[in-house]
Amino acid sequence: MSSDPAGTEPMTDVRPMGVLSEPNEGRELHASLAGSVYARHPVRTHLVTAADEAVAVVTRYVGPPGDDARLVAVSERMVAITQGRSYPIDEIRPGRLARFLERYVTRAGYGIGLGSAQTMQLAIDEVGAPRILLAAAASAVTKPFGVHGVFYRLAGPQARAIDGPTSYTIPPYNQAATLGPRRPDEAAREIAAALGAPVAIIDANDAGCAVLGASPGVDRRFVQRLFADNPLGQAREQTPICLVREVPWPTGQELPAEPRRRLTPP
């Protein structure tokens, strides 16, 4: 939460649960920002379901984060799943408006977004048909002039956070659509209080990172930059949590690269 957007089945993951010392396949553990180096440790968990509680999952697998912990980042999808906001795709009944609008959504290379009638219906239910229609109308006017992303900006973060089914997502969520988490700032505060460390709830993919919720004192721009390259992946890694530590770096050794998004959004 490496990935294979082409849908190739990965080998069985035999890595242990908990904080990992190695990055996910195809990702980088270390990154630098403003001259400081950070280790972004994936945290592997069991398959999280609606029967779990986000606070319990994070505290179980992260454990005491230590004095050198800068931040704990939690996947927005994991939080939403524990809130019961993930739905099997065959249980969602799209209306005529959803079926009409989804035809005009540009699908990116990093997920389905609102490019299906089912996810579009969730967006309509979540933020209301008038807001979705306004966003669609503004997008239709601006797109011919090369202005992209207007639809999602106007539809809002809760619409942007909706995840649709993809072939490379871990089952059963490869056949489900998931809303963004409810009250993400509150959820981040609850996890931070139990963990004793700053917490951010992030929506990261290969086109960048958005911070949906954060505990007090978290620099959201810092989090966006540190997770711009999507170090956790978003497929079958089963690592919906990241423990960030600031680490010393040998004098004279070249610093790791600053994170850069892997894809450009449409």
Tab-separated table of N, CA and C in Angstrom, residues 4-79:
chain	number	residue	atom	x	y	z
A	4	ASP	N	2.817	-4.020	-9.800
A	4	ASP	CA	2.888	-4.419	-11.192
A	4	ASP	C	1.583	-4.033	-11.855
A	5	PRO	N	1.492	-2.797	-12.377
A	5	PRO	CA	0.246	-2.355	-12.971
A	5	PRO	C	-0.206	-3.202	-14.136
A	6	ALA	N	0.704	-3.995	-14.724
A	6	ALA	CA	0.304	-4.841	-15.836
A	6	ALA	C	-0.488	-6.051	-15.359
A	7	GLY	N	-0.466	-6.283	-14.030
A	7	GLY	CA	-1.284	-7.358	-13.502
A	7	GLY	C	-0.545	-8.661	-13.311
A	8	THR	N	0.780	-8.691	-13.441
A	8	THR	CA	1.528	-9.912	-13.250
A	8	THR	C	1.433	-10.354	-11.796
A	9	GLU	N	1.202	-11.616	-11.555
A	9	GLU	CA	1.079	-12.117	-10.193
A	9	GLU	C	2.434	-12.095	-9.506
A	10	PRO	N	2.547	-11.509	-8.319
A	10	PRO	CA	3.809	-11.499	-7.617
A	10	PRO	C	4.080	-12.830	-6.937
A	11	MET	N	5.348	-13.079	-6.571
A	11	MET	CA	5.687	-14.248	-5.787
A	11	MET	C	5.144	-14.073	-4.371
A	12	THR	N	4.987	-15.191	-3.667
A	12	THR	CA	4.511	-15.127	-2.290
A	12	THR	C	5.463	-14.282	-1.449
A	13	ASP	N	4.912	-13.365	-0.701
A	13	ASP	CA	5.717	-12.472	0.121
A	13	ASP	C	5.988	-13.164	1.449
A	14	VAL	N	7.253	-13.472	1.706
A	14	VAL	CA	7.614	-14.195	2.933
A	14	VAL	C	8.209	-13.259	3.976
A	15	ARG	N	8.129	-11.961	3.760
A	15	ARG	CA	8.699	-11.020	4.712
A	15	ARG	C	7.933	-11.047	6.025
A	16	PRO	N	8.607	-10.718	7.129
A	16	PRO	CA	7.927	-10.739	8.428
A	16	PRO	C	6.950	-9.576	8.562
A	17	MET	N	6.088	-9.668	9.537
A	17	MET	CA	5.200	-8.564	9.871
A	17	MET	C	5.966	-7.535	10.708
A	18	GLY	N	5.512	-6.299	10.673
A	18	GLY	CA	6.121	-5.255	11.472
A	18	GLY	C	6.987	-4.331	10.649
A	19	VAL	N	7.841	-3.570	11.337
A	19	VAL	CA	8.694	-2.572	10.687
A	19	VAL	C	9.801	-3.286	9.913
A	20	LEU	N	9.912	-2.988	8.629
A	20	LEU	CA	10.894	-3.640	7.766
A	20	LEU	C	12.131	-2.764	7.606
A	21	SER	N	13.268	-3.391	7.494
A	21	SER	CA	14.523	-2.646	7.321
A	21	SER	C	14.871	-2.432	5.859
A	22	GLU	N	14.155	-3.107	4.953
A	22	GLU	CA	14.396	-2.978	3.526
A	22	GLU	C	13.172	-2.356	2.858
A	23	PRO	N	13.380	-1.628	1.755
A	23	PRO	CA	12.239	-1.025	1.068
A	23	PRO	C	11.430	-2.063	0.310
A	24	ASN	N	10.240	-1.701	-0.086
A	24	ASN	CA	9.472	-2.541	-0.991
A	24	ASN	C	10.180	-2.609	-2.341
A	25	GLU	N	9.925	-3.689	-3.056
A	25	GLU	CA	10.591	-3.910	-4.335
A	25	GLU	C	10.351	-2.728	-5.286
A	26	GLY	N	11.442	-2.263	-5.877
A	26	GLY	CA	11.339	-1.175	-6.831
A	26	GLY	C	11.199	0.200	-6.215
A	27	ARG	N	11.289	0.287	-4.870
A	27	ARG	CA	11.153	1.560	-4.166
A	27	ARG	C	12.443	1.865	-3.421
A	28	GLU	N	12.541	3.074	-2.899
A	28	GLU	CA	13.746	3.499	-2.181
A	28	GLU	C	13.438	3.666	-0.696
A	29	LEU	N	14.377	3.200	0.134
A	29	LEU	CA	14.210	3.363	1.578
A	29	LEU	C	14.549	4.786	2.008
A	30	HIS	N	15.670	5.302	1.532
A	30	HIS	CA	16.167	6.608	1.966
A	30	HIS	C	15.806	7.703	0.972
A	31	ALA	N	15.577	8.869	1.506
A	31	ALA	CA	15.337	10.063	0.692
A	31	ALA	C	15.847	11.261	1.475
A	32	SER	N	16.220	12.312	0.759
A	32	SER	CA	16.704	13.515	1.435
A	32	SER	C	15.808	14.694	1.108
A	33	LEU	N	15.684	15.569	2.094
A	33	LEU	CA	14.958	16.831	1.932
A	33	LEU	C	15.717	17.897	2.699
A	34	ALA	N	16.038	18.988	2.031
A	34	ALA	CA	16.699	20.135	2.671
A	34	ALA	C	17.954	19.719	3.436
A	35	GLY	N	18.702	18.758	2.880
A	35	GLY	CA	19.963	18.360	3.483
A	35	GLY	C	19.866	17.313	4.575
A	36	SER	N	18.653	16.924	4.963
A	36	SER	CA	18.461	15.866	5.957
A	36	SER	C	18.045	14.580	5.256
A	37	VAL	N	18.416	13.438	5.851
A	37	VAL	CA	18.120	12.134	5.260
A	37	VAL	C	17.103	11.408	6.132
A	38	TYR	N	16.135	10.793	5.474
A	38	TYR	CA	15.069	10.090	6.169
A	38	TYR	C	14.964	8.657	5.657
A	39	ALA	N	14.811	7.720	6.594
A	39	ALA	CA	14.519	6.332	6.257
A	39	ALA	C	13.021	6.121	6.360
A	40	ARG	N	12.434	5.614	5.290
A	40	ARG	CA	10.985	5.429	5.222
A	40	ARG	C	10.707	3.929	5.282
A	41	HIS	N	10.544	3.433	6.509
A	41	HIS	CA	10.420	1.993	6.714
A	41	HIS	C	9.004	1.511	6.438
A	42	PRO	N	8.817	0.605	5.476
A	42	PRO	CA	7.489	0.007	5.305
A	42	PRO	C	7.127	-0.815	6.540
A	43	VAL	N	5.869	-0.822	6.880
A	43	VAL	CA	5.387	-1.613	8.012
A	43	VAL	C	4.368	-2.609	7.470
A	44	ARG	N	4.721	-3.884	7.546
A	44	ARG	CA	3.869	-4.932	6.977
A	44	ARG	C	2.863	-5.397	8.022
A	45	THR	N	1.611	-5.554	7.603
A	45	THR	CA	0.518	-5.945	8.501
A	45	THR	C	-0.208	-7.166	7.949
A	46	HIS	N	-1.107	-7.699	8.741
A	46	HIS	CA	-2.035	-8.697	8.218
A	46	HIS	C	-2.987	-7.995	7.246
A	47	LEU	N	-3.816	-8.750	6.574
A	47	LEU	CA	-4.795	-8.170	5.661
A	47	LEU	C	-5.871	-7.473	6.478
A	48	VAL	N	-5.870	-6.159	6.438
A	48	VAL	CA	-6.780	-5.358	7.262
A	48	VAL	C	-8.192	-5.419	6.683
A	49	THR	N	-9.174	-5.555	7.578
A	49	THR	CA	-10.575	-5.624	7.174
A	49	THR	C	-11.400	-4.687	8.050
A	50	ALA	N	-12.700	-4.669	7.802
A	50	ALA	CA	-13.606	-3.835	8.590
A	50	ALA	C	-13.722	-4.312	10.025
A	51	ALA	N	-13.239	-5.509	10.316
A	51	ALA	CA	-13.267	-6.015	11.687
A	51	ALA	C	-12.138	-5.432	12.539
A	52	ASP	N	-11.187	-4.757	11.904
A	52	ASP	CA	-10.052	-4.178	12.612
A	52	ASP	C	-10.342	-2.743	13.023
A	53	GLU	N	-9.510	-2.237	13.945
A	53	GLU	CA	-9.508	-0.821	14.306
A	53	GLU	C	-8.158	-0.242	13.930
A	54	ALA	N	-8.163	0.922	13.322
A	54	ALA	CA	-6.926	1.517	12.825
A	54	ALA	C	-5.906	1.724	13.940
A	55	VAL	N	-6.355	2.221	15.084
A	55	VAL	CA	-5.428	2.462	16.192
A	55	VAL	C	-4.746	1.167	16.605
A	56	ALA	N	-5.522	0.098	16.715
A	56	ALA	CA	-4.965	-1.188	17.151
A	56	ALA	C	-3.971	-1.730	16.131
A	57	VAL	N	-4.265	-1.584	14.846
A	57	VAL	CA	-3.360	-2.085	13.805
A	57	VAL	C	-2.031	-1.344	13.855
A	58	VAL	N	-2.091	-0.024	13.931
A	58	VAL	CA	-0.852	0.759	13.903
A	58	VAL	C	-0.013	0.486	15.144
A	59	THR	N	-0.618	0.499	16.307
A	59	THR	CA	0.163	0.278	17.536
A	59	THR	C	0.717	-1.143	17.594
A	60	ARG	N	-0.012	-2.108	17.068
A	60	ARG	CA	0.450	-3.498	17.081
A	60	ARG	C	1.708	-3.672	16.237
A	61	TYR	N	1.737	-3.097	15.048
A	61	TYR	CA	2.824	-3.387	14.124
A	61	TYR	C	3.972	-2.374	14.178
A	62	VAL	N	3.697	-1.164	14.597
A	62	VAL	CA	4.769	-0.182	14.739
A	62	VAL	C	5.454	-0.341	16.081
A	63	GLY	N	4.654	-0.610	17.121
A	63	GLY	CA	5.217	-0.707	18.454
A	63	GLY	C	5.716	0.649	18.922
A	64	PRO	N	6.464	0.717	20.006
A	64	PRO	CA	7.039	2.002	20.425
A	64	PRO	C	7.927	2.542	19.302
A	65	PRO	N	7.607	3.698	18.750
A	65	PRO	CA	8.330	4.160	17.555
A	65	PRO	C	9.755	4.618	17.820
A	66	GLY	N	10.094	4.946	19.061
A	66	GLY	CA	11.454	5.370	19.374
A	66	GLY	C	11.617	6.875	19.278
A	67	ASP	N	12.672	7.376	19.928
A	67	ASP	CA	12.909	8.820	19.975
A	67	ASP	C	13.293	9.401	18.625
A	68	ASP	N	13.804	8.541	17.715
A	68	ASP	CA	14.247	9.047	16.419
A	68	ASP	C	13.122	9.040	15.381
A	69	ALA	N	11.916	8.665	15.792
A	69	ALA	CA	10.796	8.643	14.848
A	69	ALA	C	10.356	10.059	14.535
A	70	ARG	N	10.360	10.385	13.276
A	70	ARG	CA	9.918	11.714	12.847
A	70	ARG	C	8.423	11.726	12.586
A	71	LEU	N	7.898	10.588	12.129
A	71	LEU	CA	6.512	10.577	11.669
A	71	LEU	C	6.082	9.131	11.432
A	72	VAL	N	4.795	8.877	11.598
A	72	VAL	CA	4.192	7.635	11.132
A	72	VAL	C	3.115	8.006	10.113
A	73	ALA	N	3.251	7.474	8.907
A	73	ALA	CA	2.274	7.722	7.854
A	73	ALA	C	1.394	6.493	7.693
A	74	VAL	N	0.104	6.725	7.544
A	74	VAL	CA	-0.869	5.641	7.458
A	74	VAL	C	-1.679	5.810	6.177
A	75	SER	N	-1.848	4.726	5.446
A	75	SER	CA	-2.630	4.759	4.214
A	75	SER	C	-4.083	5.136	4.499
A	76	GLU	N	-4.585	6.065	3.714
A	76	GLU	CA	-5.984	6.454	3.889
A	76	GLU	C	-6.918	5.283	3.604
A	77	ARG	N	-6.524	4.404	2.686
A	77	ARG	CA	-7.372	3.254	2.374
A	77	ARG	C	-7.496	2.336	3.583
A	78	MET	N	-6.386	2.117	4.285
A	78	MET	CA	-6.453	1.253	5.462
A	78	MET	C	-7.413	1.822	6.500
A	79	VAL	N	-7.320	3.131	6.750
A	79	VAL	CA	-8.204	3.757	7.726
A	79	VAL	C	-9.662	3.639	7.277
